[in-house]
Coordinates of C-alpha atoms and ligand atoms in Angstrom, one line a residue:
V1 CA -0.2 0.0 0.3
Y2 CA 1.2 3.2 -0.9
W3 CA -0.1 6.3 1.0
K4 CA 0.9 10.3 -0.7
I5 CA -0.4 12.3 2.6
E6 CA 2.1 15.3 1.7
E7 CA -0.7 17.4 0.4
A8 CA -3.7 15.3 1.9
S9 CA -6.8 16.4 3.2
A10 CA -6.7 16.2 6.7
A11 CA -9.3 13.7 6.5
D12 CA -7.5 11.6 4.2
Y13 CA -4.0 12.4 6.1
R14 CA -5.9 11.2 9.3
Q15 CA -7.3 7.8 7.3
A16 CA -3.9 6.7 5.9
L17 CA -2.2 6.7 8.9
I18 CA -5.1 4.6 11.0
E19 CA -4.3 2.6 8.1
A20 CA -1.0 2.2 8.2
A21 CA -1.1 1.6 12.1
R22 CA -3.5 -1.1 11.8
L23 CA -0.8 -3.0 9.1
L24 CA 2.0 -2.3 11.6
R25 CA -0.5 -4.3 14.6
Q26 CA -0.7 -7.1 12.5
G27 CA 2.5 -7.6 11.8
E28 CA 3.4 -6.3 8.5
T29 CA 6.4 -3.8 7.2
V30 CA 5.8 -0.2 7.5
A31 CA 7.9 2.2 5.8
F32 CA 7.7 6.0 7.2
P33 CA 9.2 9.4 7.5
T34 CA 11.1 10.9 10.3
E35 CA 13.0 14.0 11.4
T36 CA 16.3 12.2 10.1
V37 CA 15.6 9.4 7.5
Y38 CA 13.1 7.0 6.6
G39 CA 12.3 4.2 8.9
L40 CA 10.9 0.4 8.1
G41 CA 9.2 0.1 11.0
A42 CA 7.6 -3.3 12.2
D43 CA 6.0 -4.2 16.3
A44 CA 9.4 -4.6 17.6
T45 CA 7.1 -6.6 20.5
S46 CA 6.5 -9.1 17.2
S47 CA 9.2 -11.7 16.0
A48 CA 7.2 -12.3 13.3
A49 CA 7.3 -9.1 12.4
V50 CA 10.9 -8.0 13.4
E51 CA 12.0 -11.3 10.6
R52 CA 10.1 -9.1 7.9
I53 CA 12.0 -6.2 8.5
F54 CA 15.8 -7.8 8.1
K55 CA 14.1 -9.9 5.3
A56 CA 13.2 -6.8 3.3
K57 CA 16.2 -5.0 4.2
G58 CA 18.7 -7.8 3.8
R59 CA 20.4 -6.9 6.9
P60 CA 22.3 -8.9 8.7
S61 CA 20.6 -10.4 12.0
D62 CA 23.5 -9.3 14.6
N63 CA 22.4 -5.8 13.9
P64 CA 20.0 -4.1 16.5
L65 CA 17.3 -2.0 15.6
I66 CA 16.3 1.1 17.2
V67 CA 13.0 1.2 19.1
H68 CA 10.7 3.9 18.0
I69 CA 8.2 6.0 20.8
A70 CA 5.7 8.5 20.8
D71 CA 6.6 9.5 24.2
E72 CA 8.4 8.8 27.0
D73 CA 6.1 7.1 28.9
Q74 CA 6.8 4.3 26.2
L75 CA 9.6 4.2 28.5
S76 CA 7.9 2.3 31.5
G77 CA 8.2 -1.8 30.4
L78 CA 10.7 -1.4 27.6
V79 CA 13.7 -0.5 29.6
Q80 CA 14.7 -1.9 33.1
A81 CA 12.8 1.0 35.6
D82 CA 16.1 1.8 37.6
A83 CA 18.3 2.1 34.9
L84 CA 17.0 5.8 34.0
Q85 CA 19.9 7.7 35.1
D86 CA 19.7 12.2 35.8
A87 CA 22.2 12.4 32.7
H88 CA 19.8 10.3 30.5
R89 CA 16.3 12.3 32.0
A90 CA 18.5 15.4 30.9
L91 CA 19.4 13.8 27.5
M92 CA 15.6 13.2 27.3
R93 CA 14.1 16.8 28.0
A94 CA 16.6 18.5 25.7
F95 CA 16.0 16.2 22.7
W96 CA 13.2 14.5 22.7
P97 CA 11.2 14.8 20.3
G98 CA 14.7 14.5 18.3
P99 CA 17.5 12.8 16.7
L100 CA 18.5 11.0 19.5
T101 CA 19.1 7.1 20.2
I102 CA 19.4 6.5 23.8
V103 CA 20.8 2.8 24.8
L104 CA 19.2 1.7 28.1
P105 CA 19.1 -2.0 29.7
V106 CA 16.2 -3.1 27.7
Q107 CA 13.1 -5.0 29.9
S108 CA 13.6 -8.5 29.6
G109 CA 11.0 -10.0 27.9
S110 CA 9.2 -6.5 26.9
I111 CA 10.3 -7.1 22.8
S112 CA 11.7 -9.4 20.6
P113 CA 14.8 -10.5 20.9
L114 CA 15.8 -9.8 17.2
V115 CA 15.1 -6.1 17.7
T116 CA 18.7 -6.4 19.9
A117 CA 20.1 -8.9 18.5
G118 CA 20.3 -10.8 21.4
L119 CA 22.5 -7.9 23.6
T120 CA 20.9 -6.5 26.8
T121 CA 20.7 -3.3 26.0
V122 CA 18.0 -1.3 23.5
G123 CA 18.2 1.6 21.4
V124 CA 15.1 3.8 21.9
R125 CA 14.2 7.6 20.7
V126 CA 11.2 9.4 19.9
P127 CA 11.2 11.1 16.5
D128 CA 10.5 14.8 15.8
H129 CA 8.0 14.4 13.1
P130 CA 4.4 14.6 13.1
V131 CA 4.0 11.9 11.0
A132 CA 6.1 9.7 12.4
L133 CA 4.5 10.8 16.3
E134 CA 0.8 10.2 14.8
L135 CA 1.9 6.8 13.4
L136 CA 3.3 5.6 16.8
R137 CA 0.3 6.6 18.7
E138 CA -2.0 5.1 16.8
A139 CA 0.2 2.2 17.1
G140 CA 0.1 2.4 20.6
V141 CA 3.8 -0.5 20.6
P142 CA 6.5 0.0 20.3
V143 CA 7.8 0.1 16.3
A144 CA 11.3 -1.0 15.7
A145 CA 12.9 0.8 12.8
P146 CA 15.9 0.6 11.0
S147 CA 16.6 3.5 8.0
A148 CA 14.4 2.2 5.2
N149 CA 17.4 1.2 2.6
S150 CA 18.3 -2.6 1.3
S151 CA 21.2 -3.2 3.7
G152 CA 24.7 -1.5 2.5
R153 CA 22.6 1.3 0.4
P154 CA 22.2 4.7 1.1
S155 CA 19.6 5.7 4.0
P156 CA 16.2 7.1 1.9
T157 CA 15.7 10.6 2.5
L158 CA 12.5 9.9 -0.3
A159 CA 9.9 8.0 -0.5
S160 CA 10.9 7.4 -3.7
H161 CA 14.3 5.9 -2.1
V162 CA 12.3 3.8 -0.3
R163 CA 10.6 2.4 -3.7
D164 CA 13.6 1.8 -5.3
D165 CA 15.1 -0.3 -2.9
L166 CA 12.3 -2.1 -1.3
D167 CA 8.9 -1.7 -3.2
G168 CA 7.3 -5.2 -3.1
R169 CA 9.1 -6.9 -0.3
I170 CA 7.7 -4.1 1.9
G171 CA 3.9 -3.6 3.4
G172 CA 3.7 0.0 2.9
I173 CA 4.9 3.5 2.6
V174 CA 3.5 6.6 3.6
D175 CA 4.8 9.3 1.5
G176 CA 5.1 12.4 3.8
G177 CA 7.7 14.2 1.9
P178 CA 11.7 15.2 2.2
A179 CA 12.8 13.6 5.6
G180 CA 14.8 16.4 7.5
V181 CA 18.5 16.2 8.8
G182 CA 19.1 13.8 6.1
V183 CA 21.3 11.9 8.5
E184 CA 20.0 8.8 10.9
S185 CA 19.9 9.8 14.7
T186 CA 23.0 10.2 17.2
V187 CA 23.3 7.0 19.2
V188 CA 24.9 7.3 22.8
Q189 CA 25.6 5.7 26.0
L190 CA 26.5 6.0 29.3
A191 CA 29.0 3.9 30.9
D192 CA 32.0 4.6 33.5
G193 CA 29.9 7.3 34.2
A194 CA 31.0 9.0 30.7
L195 CA 28.5 9.8 27.9
Y196 CA 29.8 7.7 24.5
V197 CA 28.9 8.8 20.9
L198 CA 28.3 5.8 19.3
R199 CA 27.4 6.6 15.8
P200 CA 27.6 10.7 15.2
G201 CA 24.1 12.4 13.6
G202 CA 21.7 14.8 14.4
V203 CA 22.4 15.8 17.0
T204 CA 25.8 17.2 17.3
M205 CA 29.0 16.9 20.2
E206 CA 28.2 20.3 20.8
Q207 CA 25.0 20.4 21.7
L208 CA 25.7 17.3 23.9
Q209 CA 28.0 18.7 25.6
R210 CA 25.5 22.0 26.4
V211 CA 23.2 20.2 28.0
L212 CA 26.0 17.5 29.8
P213 CA 28.9 19.9 30.6
L214 CA 30.3 18.2 33.1
M215 CA 30.3 15.2 31.7
R216 CA 33.2 13.5 29.7
I217 CA 32.0 12.7 26.4
H218 CA 33.8 10.2 24.2
A219 CA 33.6 9.6 20.4
A220 CA 33.5 5.8 20.2
A221 CA 32.4 5.3 16.6
H222 CA 36.1 4.0 15.4
E223 CA 35.7 4.6 12.1
E224 CA 37.6 1.3 10.4
V225 CA 36.1 -1.4 12.6
R226 CA 37.3 -4.8 11.6
A227 CA 34.2 -7.2 10.7
S228 CA 36.6 -9.6 13.0
E229 CA 35.5 -7.3 16.3
T230 CA 32.7 -6.5 17.9
P231 CA 31.9 -3.0 18.0
R232 CA 30.0 -0.7 20.7
A233 CA 27.4 -0.1 18.0
P234 CA 27.0 -3.2 15.8
G235 CA 26.1 -1.7 12.7
M236 CA 29.5 -0.2 12.5
K237 CA 31.5 -3.3 10.7
Y238 CA 29.1 -3.5 7.8
T239 CA 29.8 -1.4 4.2
H240 CA 27.1 1.3 4.5
Y241 CA 25.9 3.8 1.9
A242 CA 28.5 2.6 -0.8
P243 CA 27.7 4.0 -4.2
Q244 CA 28.8 1.5 -6.7
G245 CA 31.0 3.1 -8.2
Y246 CA 35.1 3.4 -6.5
M247 CA 34.6 7.0 -4.3
H248 CA 37.5 8.3 -2.3
I249 CA 37.4 11.9 -0.3
V250 CA 39.7 14.3 -0.7
S251 CA 40.3 16.8 2.3
G252 CA 42.7 19.4 3.5
D253 CA 43.1 23.0 4.6
D254 CA 44.6 24.7 1.5
P255 CA 40.6 24.7 -1.0
A256 CA 42.6 25.4 -4.0
A257 CA 45.3 22.8 -3.4
I258 CA 41.6 20.6 -2.6
A259 CA 40.9 21.5 -6.3
A260 CA 43.7 21.1 -8.1
W261 CA 44.1 17.6 -7.0
L262 CA 40.9 16.1 -7.2
Q263 CA 40.4 17.9 -11.3
Q264 CA 43.2 16.1 -11.6
D265 CA 42.7 12.8 -10.4
I266 CA 39.5 13.1 -12.4
D267 CA 41.6 13.9 -15.6
A268 CA 43.5 10.8 -15.3
A269 CA 40.2 8.5 -14.2
K270 CA 38.6 9.9 -17.5
S271 CA 41.9 9.2 -19.8
R272 CA 41.3 6.2 -18.3
G273 CA 37.8 6.2 -19.6
E274 CA 36.2 5.4 -16.8
T275 CA 32.6 7.8 -16.1
T276 CA 33.7 9.9 -13.6
G277 CA 31.4 12.0 -10.7
I278 CA 32.8 14.7 -8.6
L279 CA 30.9 15.5 -5.1
T280 CA 30.9 19.3 -3.7
F281 CA 29.5 22.0 -2.8
S282 CA 27.5 24.8 -4.6
E283 CA 30.2 27.6 -3.7
H284 CA 32.7 25.1 -5.9
V285 CA 31.2 23.4 -8.0
P286 CA 32.0 26.1 -11.0
R287 CA 35.7 25.1 -10.2
Y288 CA 34.9 21.3 -11.7
S289 CA 34.3 19.1 -14.5
A290 CA 33.5 15.5 -15.0
D291 CA 30.6 13.6 -16.4
L292 CA 28.2 14.4 -13.6
V293 CA 28.9 17.1 -11.0
L294 CA 27.1 17.2 -8.3
A295 CA 26.5 20.0 -5.4
C296 CA 26.2 18.6 -1.7
G297 CA 24.6 21.3 -0.2
S298 CA 26.6 24.4 0.4
L299 CA 29.2 25.0 2.8
A300 CA 27.7 28.5 4.2
E301 CA 25.2 26.0 5.3
P302 CA 25.6 23.1 6.7
E303 CA 23.0 21.8 7.3
S304 CA 22.0 21.4 3.2
I305 CA 25.4 19.3 3.3
A306 CA 23.6 16.8 5.0
Q307 CA 20.3 17.1 4.0
A308 CA 21.5 16.4 0.0
L309 CA 24.1 13.6 1.0
Y310 CA 22.2 10.9 0.8
A311 CA 20.1 11.6 -2.3
A312 CA 23.9 12.8 -3.7
L313 CA 25.3 9.3 -3.3
R314 CA 22.5 7.6 -5.0
T315 CA 22.1 10.1 -8.0
F316 CA 25.8 9.1 -8.9
D317 CA 24.4 5.2 -9.4
E318 CA 21.6 6.4 -11.3
H319 CA 24.0 7.8 -13.5
G320 CA 26.2 5.1 -13.8
I321 CA 29.2 6.5 -12.1
R322 CA 32.1 4.6 -11.9
Y323 CA 34.8 7.0 -10.2
I324 CA 33.9 9.4 -8.0
A325 CA 36.2 11.8 -6.2
A326 CA 34.2 13.7 -3.1
E327 CA 35.0 16.8 -1.3
G328 CA 35.2 16.5 2.5
C329 CA 33.8 18.7 4.9
P330 CA 34.8 20.5 7.8
E331 CA 34.4 18.4 11.0
T332 CA 32.6 20.4 13.5
G333 CA 28.9 20.2 14.3
I334 CA 26.9 18.6 11.8
G335 CA 29.8 17.9 9.7
Q336 CA 31.1 15.1 12.0
A337 CA 28.1 13.2 10.9
V338 CA 28.5 13.9 7.5
M339 CA 31.8 13.1 7.4
N340 CA 31.6 9.5 9.0
R341 CA 29.3 8.7 6.6
L342 CA 31.0 9.8 3.5
R343 CA 34.2 8.0 5.0
K344 CA 32.2 4.9 5.4
A345 CA 30.7 5.4 1.5
A346 CA 34.5 5.7 0.4
G347 CA 35.1 2.5 2.3
H348 CA 37.6 4.7 4.4
R349 CA 39.4 6.0 1.3
L350 CA 41.0 9.2 2.4
V351 CA 43.6 11.3 0.1
Q352 CA 45.1 14.3 2.1
V353 CA 46.4 17.1 0.4
Ligands
TXA401 O1 17.7 8.4 12.6 C1 17.3 7.3 12.6 O2 18.4 6.5 13.7 C2 16.6 6.0 11.7 C3 15.9 6.7 11.6 C4 14.4 5.6 11.1 O3 14.7 6.2 13.0 N1 17.0 4.8 12.1 C5 18.6 4.2 12.0 O4 18.4 2.7 11.7 O5 19.6 4.7 11.2 P1 19.5 1.9 11.7 O6 18.8 0.6 12.0 O7 19.9 2.1 10.8 O8 20.6 2.0 12.5 C6 20.3 1.9 13.8 C7 21.8 1.9 14.6 C8 23.0 0.8 14.1 O9 24.4 1.7 13.9 C9 22.9 -0.4 15.4 O10 23.9 -0.9 15.5 C10 22.7 0.6 16.6 O11 21.8 1.9 16.3 N2 22.1 0.2 17.6 C11 21.0 -0.3 17.8 N3 20.7 -0.6 19.4 C12 21.9 -0.4 19.3 C13 22.1 -0.9 21.2 N4 21.3 -1.8 22.0 N5 23.7 -1.0 21.3 C14 24.3 -0.1 20.5 N6 24.1 -0.1 19.2 C15 22.6 -0.3 18.9
MG402 MG1 20.7 1.9 8.3

């Protein structure tokens, strides 16, 4: 079922969400917009439903899912009652609803063990999107939802991305227009009196520090985790977001040097017969020539870079680009999450000039 509710009347909008919630309660999968990316939801209390998520995405079963709830009250029963610390409460007050996933000790028996991939913890968040919130309220169950892409592909920021990846494999899609932030939620866990950022995302390190100024905050998102290791956020070890072609990132302090190196690199690839692509920012587009030069937002507005990133990676595939050079962005604010995803997409190939 496909519901386009972006410009629907109030009655049609309401009707679509009632039907989508019913599908969820019946154990089906439903894709829906959040303020980060589109999620593929299923009833977290049902193993049969959660299994459908893993199957539709081709997701490895040892990568746990984030549970979405409509409000803080839904935490009771889901996580261990005595597990909530003051720091957790401060984070919820500051960032929920919003792009922050908090990893907490799971109340055993509350959700399917498939959601947590056998861990004793569960990642929970309250999304800041009217469609997601109404769907969650209507469904009345905690909803497990990874990003609604095929495993390994860039996350979907439009309903059309979900269709391209999962059409025919899921129960329904609620099309609520473009997602907001463009990169996924920040995943955090409290341990040993410190806050660990397991995955950088929509809530920045700077924002976390403002809420917990007295706490040590560690970036635990090690960039190059080998498949044999057991990383803190299990999802970190898999290939992610990668376009079909070869991609590497060019970074450095001198924009002119970056431009010179990058264009030379692309020219060399072109002369080898490659179809070439450049991922840059709107300010720098005039500097380059390649088969496809894409502006990934504007350096003047870092938020616009996050919003444009995944769609840009998909566009290279649509044009059959086999060799891509991407410009890096400053790693402050949302730029940290952008570079984290870009490095993964580029298989950690980074050239410093
Ligand atoms: O913004 C988002 O978080 C989106 C929207 C749909 O909410 N969802 C999302 O889910 O990005 P997914 O499955 O693509 O990424 C979930 C991440 C993975 O890196 C996973 O390993 C980590 O969260 N994670 C989930 N549960 C965890 C846990 N108990 N402990 C540590 N990491 C966990
Ligand atoms: Mg994902």
